[in-house]
């Protein structure tokens, strides 16, 4: 794995990313291109070339490092292992998080969401990510991909973009315009976006080996301070002061007075009077999104723009950005 990653990051010469340039690069490695498949001879399987929409320029060469995996837990464990090896080799990743999906071509697809770690170089991006049911490493042309993402954000409606980035604080992203979030004015779009994000969060944070927490709250007075905090490790944890329209226990949630042994990095909080609940393994993000949105509506909030999301806990050395939801900066 490290040998392939080192070659992609330090030695491979993709030129202008045309078919001829990629053919020469792969041939130099002893790999053979057949259409969009790259015969690598590696025990983990062949690579895949991804083309840019509307032309024949390639925008990614991805190579599986492990898999296909039978389930999200196995894939996440392998992702964490690979991420540690790559950090030991290349240093801390420039960015990490959950991929925002634009046109379905620039970002990979997986049944378990889109966790990624990314290293940003002068002319290239190196991504550790899920693709289908495998953990893959992908080489991308930095300028083309970053320009496309910024342009796509400007022209994309909110309900097609979701996810979050944890960006490195040490200046590695200087010169990059990282797009922000939208103010969502439709409860159903907000509900759908929130559901997609919550469903993907446990797998993503387990794969990254980190904790992410954020708060959903009304920005207008509802007679008291009301909020719901959501923390994700390899399970979701919820607590807050908002009066919920349903008892979490009725949804299969477990009180944290009985914390399960299998929660990744579990440490009980000192939250005093605030109740806490841990989601079941098969927690449905749609159920939780409905619970929270319905509770905000029941509290008297009538405009979706009068609710917001902000990050509460910032992982060491990174600062977070969230996409596709109403965001407090």
Tab-separated table of C-alpha atoms in Angstrom:
chain	number	residue	atom	x	y	z
A	1	UNK	CA	0.000	0.000	0.000
A	2	UNK	CA	2.692	2.494	0.984
A	3	UNK	CA	4.669	1.693	-2.154
A	4	UNK	CA	1.702	2.487	-4.403
A	5	UNK	CA	0.826	5.618	-2.414
A	6	UNK	CA	4.419	6.860	-2.472
A	7	UNK	CA	4.596	6.365	-6.243
A	8	UNK	CA	1.309	8.223	-6.833
A	9	UNK	CA	2.272	11.073	-4.493
A	10	UNK	CA	5.943	11.536	-5.349
A	11	UNK	CA	6.889	9.875	-8.623
A	12	UNK	CA	3.954	9.352	-11.018
A	13	UNK	CA	3.856	11.829	-13.922
A	14	UNK	CA	0.277	12.280	-15.202
A	15	UNK	CA	1.290	15.180	-17.461
A	16	UNK	CA	-1.857	16.993	-18.634
A	17	UNK	CA	-4.068	14.074	-17.658
A	18	UNK	CA	-4.867	13.236	-21.284
A	19	UNK	CA	-5.336	9.573	-22.293
A	20	UNK	CA	-1.842	9.506	-23.843
A	21	UNK	CA	-0.247	10.981	-20.705
A	22	UNK	CA	-2.027	8.501	-18.437
A	23	UNK	CA	-1.094	5.624	-20.744
A	24	UNK	CA	2.584	6.603	-20.478
A	25	UNK	CA	2.373	6.995	-16.690
A	26	UNK	CA	0.757	3.600	-16.154
A	27	UNK	CA	3.076	1.863	-18.625
A	28	UNK	CA	6.067	3.191	-16.677
A	29	UNK	CA	4.658	1.424	-13.627
A	30	UNK	CA	4.001	-1.780	-15.545
A	31	UNK	CA	0.247	-1.240	-15.506
A	32	UNK	CA	-2.001	-1.611	-18.556
A	33	UNK	CA	-5.018	0.541	-19.420
A	34	UNK	CA	-8.039	-1.188	-20.921
A	35	UNK	CA	-10.813	1.360	-21.360
A	36	UNK	CA	-11.388	2.808	-17.891
A	37	UNK	CA	-9.876	-0.210	-16.132
A	38	UNK	CA	-6.206	-0.241	-15.147
A	39	UNK	CA	-4.699	-3.719	-14.827
A	40	UNK	CA	-2.267	-3.355	-11.916
A	41	UNK	CA	-1.465	-6.956	-11.037
A	42	UNK	CA	-2.001	-6.017	-7.386
A	43	UNK	CA	-3.704	-8.553	-5.090
A	44	UNK	CA	-6.222	-5.880	-4.074
A	45	UNK	CA	-7.517	-5.555	-7.632
A	46	UNK	CA	-7.381	-3.268	-10.640
A	47	UNK	CA	-7.581	0.501	-10.733
A	48	UNK	CA	-10.209	2.720	-12.345
A	49	UNK	CA	-9.835	5.912	-14.399
A	50	UNK	CA	-12.500	8.577	-14.006
A	51	UNK	CA	-13.150	11.086	-16.798
A	52	UNK	CA	-14.206	14.704	-16.472
A	53	UNK	CA	-17.769	15.492	-17.568
A	54	UNK	CA	-17.965	16.580	-21.191
A	55	UNK	CA	-14.398	15.806	-22.303
A	56	UNK	CA	-11.791	13.061	-22.413
A	57	UNK	CA	-9.494	14.456	-19.732
A	58	UNK	CA	-9.083	12.160	-16.753
A	59	UNK	CA	-9.654	13.563	-13.270
A	60	UNK	CA	-8.789	10.570	-11.056
A	61	UNK	CA	-6.935	7.288	-10.996
A	62	UNK	CA	-8.141	5.202	-8.064
A	63	UNK	CA	-6.536	1.979	-6.881
A	64	UNK	CA	-8.107	-0.323	-4.256
A	65	UNK	CA	-6.008	-0.833	-1.131
A	66	UNK	CA	-8.322	-3.370	0.476
A	67	UNK	CA	-11.704	-4.985	-0.024
A	68	UNK	CA	-14.306	-5.500	-1.164
A	69	UNK	CA	-15.469	-5.429	2.451
A	70	UNK	CA	-18.619	-7.131	3.744
A	71	UNK	CA	-19.868	-4.259	5.906
A	72	UNK	CA	-19.249	-0.683	6.984
A	73	UNK	CA	-17.530	-1.620	10.265
A	74	UNK	CA	-14.900	-3.723	8.488
A	75	UNK	CA	-14.314	-1.056	5.857
A	76	UNK	CA	-14.032	1.684	8.509
A	77	UNK	CA	-11.452	-0.297	10.477
A	78	UNK	CA	-9.381	-0.784	7.332
A	79	UNK	CA	-9.738	2.901	6.470
A	80	UNK	CA	-8.416	3.878	9.922
A	81	UNK	CA	-5.478	1.508	9.561
A	82	UNK	CA	-4.609	2.828	6.107
A	83	UNK	CA	-5.023	6.423	7.264
A	84	UNK	CA	-2.543	5.901	10.096
A	85	UNK	CA	0.042	4.400	7.731
A	86	UNK	CA	-0.354	7.259	5.265
A	87	UNK	CA	-0.067	9.888	8.029
A	88	UNK	CA	3.109	8.210	9.265
A	89	UNK	CA	4.463	8.377	5.703
A	90	UNK	CA	3.230	11.788	4.468
A	91	UNK	CA	2.293	13.683	7.621
A	92	UNK	CA	-1.168	14.882	8.675
A	93	UNK	CA	-3.805	14.990	5.955
A	94	UNK	CA	-4.620	18.426	4.560
A	95	UNK	CA	-8.348	17.822	4.899
A	96	UNK	CA	-10.689	15.058	5.961
A	97	UNK	CA	-14.415	14.547	6.280
A	98	UNK	CA	-17.468	13.382	4.383
A	99	UNK	CA	-17.561	14.016	0.647
A	100	UNK	CA	-20.016	16.468	-0.792
A	101	UNK	CA	-21.539	15.001	-3.954
A	102	UNK	CA	-21.847	17.267	-6.961
A	103	UNK	CA	-22.301	15.546	-10.274
A	104	UNK	CA	-21.685	11.925	-9.331
A	105	UNK	CA	-18.435	11.747	-11.265
A	106	UNK	CA	-15.965	13.747	-9.243
A	107	UNK	CA	-16.737	11.957	-6.005
A	108	UNK	CA	-16.841	8.199	-5.418
A	109	UNK	CA	-19.939	6.219	-4.539
A	110	UNK	CA	-20.201	3.767	-1.664
A	111	UNK	CA	-23.114	2.154	0.198
A	112	UNK	CA	-21.573	3.537	3.411
A	113	UNK	CA	-21.154	7.196	2.506
A	114	UNK	CA	-18.052	9.127	1.525
A	115	UNK	CA	-15.389	9.454	4.247
A	116	UNK	CA	-12.075	10.737	2.952
A	117	UNK	CA	-8.612	11.885	3.917
A	118	UNK	CA	-6.847	14.145	1.438
A	119	UNK	CA	-3.278	15.306	0.963
A	120	UNK	CA	-2.873	18.459	-1.165
A	121	UNK	CA	0.304	18.976	-3.173
A	122	UNK	CA	1.423	21.641	-5.690
A	123	UNK	CA	-0.112	19.847	-8.662
A	124	UNK	CA	-2.034	16.899	-7.265
A	125	UNK	CA	-4.452	15.613	-4.655
A	126	UNK	CA	-4.100	12.217	-3.021
A	127	UNK	CA	-7.333	10.855	-1.543
A	128	UNK	CA	-7.951	7.930	0.782
A	129	UNK	CA	-11.646	7.089	0.383
A	130	UNK	CA	-14.366	4.500	-0.067
A	131	UNK	CA	-15.243	3.458	-3.593
A	132	UNK	CA	-18.012	0.899	-3.927
A	133	UNK	CA	-17.142	-1.549	-1.104
A	134	UNK	CA	-13.374	-1.025	-1.107
A	135	UNK	CA	-10.925	1.353	0.534
A	136	UNK	CA	-9.108	3.093	-2.312
A	137	UNK	CA	-6.391	5.628	-2.896
A	138	UNK	CA	-6.915	8.128	-5.704
A	139	UNK	CA	-4.615	10.522	-7.550
A	140	UNK	CA	-6.315	13.670	-8.891
A	141	UNK	CA	-5.192	16.849	-10.718
A	142	UNK	CA	-5.447	19.567	-8.089
A	143	UNK	CA	-6.294	22.585	-10.243
A	144	UNK	CA	-8.967	20.854	-12.330
A	145	UNK	CA	-10.754	19.218	-9.411
A	146	UNK	CA	-10.660	22.232	-7.081
A	147	UNK	CA	-11.862	24.591	-9.821
A	148	UNK	CA	-14.718	22.248	-10.622
A	149	UNK	CA	-15.826	22.025	-6.995
A	150	UNK	CA	-15.934	25.793	-6.556
A	151	UNK	CA	-17.837	26.249	-9.819
A	152	UNK	CA	-20.228	23.443	-8.959
A	153	UNK	CA	-21.068	24.994	-5.589
A	154	UNK	CA	-21.949	28.289	-7.266
A	155	UNK	CA	-24.402	26.620	-9.622
A	156	UNK	CA	-25.779	23.773	-7.489
A	157	UNK	CA	-29.014	23.908	-5.532
A	158	UNK	CA	-28.767	23.161	-1.786
A	159	UNK	CA	-30.584	19.848	-1.845
A	160	UNK	CA	-27.885	18.209	-3.987
A	161	UNK	CA	-24.912	18.986	-1.723
A	162	UNK	CA	-24.169	17.682	1.748
A	163	UNK	CA	-21.229	16.730	3.953
A	164	UNK	CA	-18.475	18.312	6.009
A	165	UNK	CA	-14.756	19.022	5.805
A	166	UNK	CA	-12.188	19.136	8.602
A	167	UNK	CA	-9.575	21.508	7.201
A	168	UNK	CA	-6.000	21.620	8.477
A	169	UNK	CA	-5.110	24.772	10.392
A	170	UNK	CA	-1.481	24.980	9.307
A	171	UNK	CA	-1.846	26.874	6.036
A	172	UNK	CA	-1.902	23.856	3.718
A	173	UNK	CA	-5.059	25.195	2.063
A	174	UNK	CA	-3.763	28.707	1.329
A	175	UNK	CA	-5.195	29.991	-1.936
A	176	UNK	CA	-8.094	27.531	-1.991
A	177	UNK	CA	-11.599	28.945	-1.947
A	178	UNK	CA	-13.485	26.481	0.229
A	179	UNK	CA	-17.225	26.882	-0.394
A	180	UNK	CA	-19.526	27.304	2.576
A	181	UNK	CA	-23.079	26.297	3.396
A	182	UNK	CA	-26.458	27.579	2.313
A	183	UNK	CA	-29.343	29.053	4.226
A	184	UNK	CA	-32.051	26.492	3.552
A	185	UNK	CA	-35.540	27.987	3.409
A	186	UNK	CA	-37.527	24.785	2.966
A	187	UNK	CA	-38.237	22.405	5.863
A	188	UNK	CA	-38.347	19.347	3.604
A	189	UNK	CA	-34.967	20.126	2.030
A	190	UNK	CA	-33.535	20.661	5.506
A	191	UNK	CA	-35.109	17.422	6.724
A	192	UNK	CA	-33.737	15.469	3.738
A	193	UNK	CA	-30.255	16.963	4.041
A	194	UNK	CA	-30.114	16.375	7.766
A	195	UNK	CA	-31.219	12.746	7.311
A	196	UNK	CA	-28.529	12.059	4.717
A	197	UNK	CA	-25.842	13.600	6.868
A	198	UNK	CA	-26.891	11.837	10.085
A	199	UNK	CA	-27.090	8.461	8.348
A	200	UNK	CA	-23.520	8.815	7.064
A	201	UNK	CA	-21.936	10.375	10.165
A	202	UNK	CA	-21.191	7.265	12.290
A	203	UNK	CA	-19.411	5.431	9.460
A	204	UNK	CA	-17.488	8.561	8.492
A	205	UNK	CA	-16.281	9.430	11.989
A	206	UNK	CA	-15.435	5.794	12.739
A	207	UNK	CA	-13.400	5.632	9.515
A	208	UNK	CA	-11.572	8.854	10.412
A	209	UNK	CA	-11.049	7.736	14.008
A	210	UNK	CA	-12.303	11.066	15.307
A	211	UNK	CA	-15.278	12.651	17.033
A	212	UNK	CA	-17.468	15.333	15.489
A	213	UNK	CA	-20.182	17.180	17.383
A	214	UNK	CA	-22.603	19.874	16.313
A	215	UNK	CA	-25.674	21.669	17.609
A	216	UNK	CA	-29.063	22.126	15.946
A	217	UNK	CA	-31.031	25.019	17.420
A	218	UNK	CA	-33.633	27.711	16.735
A	219	UNK	CA	-32.182	31.170	16.125
A	220	UNK	CA	-35.406	32.852	17.268
A	221	UNK	CA	-36.913	32.868	20.745
A	222	UNK	CA	-39.190	29.945	21.552
A	223	UNK	CA	-39.648	30.927	25.184
A	224	UNK	CA	-36.467	29.273	26.417
A	225	UNK	CA	-33.017	28.219	25.273
A	226	UNK	CA	-33.604	25.138	23.121
A	227	UNK	CA	-31.065	23.004	21.337
A	228	UNK	CA	-30.105	19.463	20.417
A	229	UNK	CA	-26.451	18.423	20.402
A	230	UNK	CA	-25.409	15.532	18.170
A	231	UNK	CA	-22.115	13.766	18.696
A	232	UNK	CA	-20.810	11.107	16.316
A	233	UNK	CA	-18.164	8.486	16.955
A	234	UNK	CA	-19.105	5.087	15.537
A	235	UNK	CA	-22.562	5.657	16.990
A	236	UNK	CA	-24.650	8.810	17.368
A	237	UNK	CA	-25.170	10.422	20.763
A	238	UNK	CA	-27.880	13.026	21.338
A	239	UNK	CA	-28.552	15.360	24.235
A	240	UNK	CA	-29.983	18.841	24.791
A	241	UNK	CA	-32.794	21.017	26.125
A	242	UNK	CA	-35.256	20.974	23.222
A	243	UNK	CA	-38.510	19.258	24.195
A	244	UNK	CA	-38.655	16.235	21.910
A	245	UNK	CA	-41.986	15.159	20.428
A	246	UNK	CA	-41.102	11.484	20.968
A	247	UNK	CA	-39.270	9.593	23.683
A	248	UNK	CA	-35.876	8.453	22.327
A	249	UNK	CA	-36.317	5.140	24.170
A	250	UNK	CA	-39.372	4.455	21.997
A	251	UNK	CA	-37.077	4.714	18.964
A	252	UNK	CA	-34.690	2.104	20.355
A	253	UNK	CA	-32.222	4.583	21.816
A	254	UNK	CA	-30.235	3.689	24.913
A	255	UNK	CA	-29.659	6.044	27.872
A	256	UNK	CA	-25.976	6.788	28.436
A	257	UNK	CA	-26.221	5.752	32.048
A	258	UNK	CA	-25.637	2.337	30.453
A	259	UNK	CA	-22.965	3.103	27.833
A	260	UNK	CA	-22.307	0.212	25.433
A	261	UNK	CA	-18.795	-1.205	25.393
A	262	UNK	CA	-18.485	-1.003	21.614
A	263	UNK	CA	-18.785	2.779	21.174
A	264	UNK	CA	-15.548	3.935	19.563
A	265	UNK	CA	-13.503	6.000	22.030
A	266	UNK	CA	-16.432	6.274	24.458
A	267	UNK	CA	-15.926	8.655	27.366
A	268	UNK	CA	-18.921	9.687	29.495
A	269	UNK	CA	-19.641	13.420	29.573
A	270	UNK	CA	-20.017	15.538	32.668
A	271	UNK	CA	-23.268	17.133	31.552
A	272	UNK	CA	-25.110	17.455	34.855
A	273	UNK	CA	-28.833	17.593	34.241
A	274	UNK	CA	-28.816	17.049	30.496
A	275	UNK	CA	-30.125	13.687	29.279
A	276	UNK	CA	-28.059	11.672	26.811
A	277	UNK	CA	-29.007	8.903	24.421
A	278	UNK	CA	-26.945	6.608	22.216
A	279	UNK	CA	-28.325	5.403	18.920
A	280	UNK	CA	-28.672	1.737	18.022
A	281	UNK	CA	-26.242	0.376	15.439
A	282	UNK	CA	-28.898	0.532	12.744
A	283	UNK	CA	-30.023	4.065	13.589
A	284	UNK	CA	-31.899	5.601	10.687
A	285	UNK	CA	-30.843	9.174	10.016
A	286	UNK	CA	-34.300	9.887	8.651
A	287	UNK	CA	-35.905	8.989	11.999
A	288	UNK	CA	-33.568	11.271	13.947
A	289	UNK	CA	-33.891	14.116	11.424
A	290	UNK	CA	-37.680	13.873	11.617
A	291	UNK	CA	-37.567	13.828	15.416
A	292	UNK	CA	-35.423	16.962	15.623
A	293	UNK	CA	-37.150	18.940	12.864
A	294	UNK	CA	-40.606	18.032	14.201
A	295	UNK	CA	-39.519	19.067	17.698
A	296	UNK	CA	-38.313	22.458	16.421
A	297	UNK	CA	-41.620	22.932	14.600
A	298	UNK	CA	-43.529	21.957	17.755
A	299	UNK	CA	-41.535	24.559	19.703
A	300	UNK	CA	-43.086	27.226	17.479
A	301	UNK	CA	-40.420	27.848	14.840
A	302	UNK	CA	-42.192	28.454	11.521
A	303	UNK	CA	-39.357	29.417	9.140
A	304	UNK	CA	-36.572	26.965	8.271
A	305	UNK	CA	-34.178	29.912	8.113
A	306	UNK	CA	-34.830	30.399	11.833
A	307	UNK	CA	-32.908	27.240	12.726
A	308	UNK	CA	-29.245	26.546	12.318
A	309	UNK	CA	-26.304	24.184	12.795
A	310	UNK	CA	-22.903	24.943	14.274
A	311	UNK	CA	-19.952	22.774	15.200
A	312	UNK	CA	-19.261	22.413	18.924
A	313	UNK	CA	-16.039	20.450	19.092
A	314	UNK	CA	-13.142	21.027	16.748
A	315	UNK	CA	-10.750	18.129	16.238
A	316	UNK	CA	-7.111	18.938	17.034
A	317	UNK	CA	-5.245	20.695	14.212
A	318	UNK	CA	-8.383	21.027	12.062
A	319	UNK	CA	-11.330	23.379	11.834
A	320	UNK	CA	-14.693	22.182	10.499
A	321	UNK	CA	-16.957	23.369	7.674
A	322	UNK	CA	-20.398	21.918	6.961
A	323	UNK	CA	-22.239	21.912	3.654
A	324	UNK	CA	-25.837	21.771	2.543
A	325	UNK	CA	-27.409	22.940	5.798
A	326	UNK	CA	-28.110	26.305	7.361
A	327	UNK	CA	-24.852	27.150	9.131
A	328	UNK	CA	-23.756	29.575	11.833
A	329	UNK	CA	-20.236	30.714	10.917
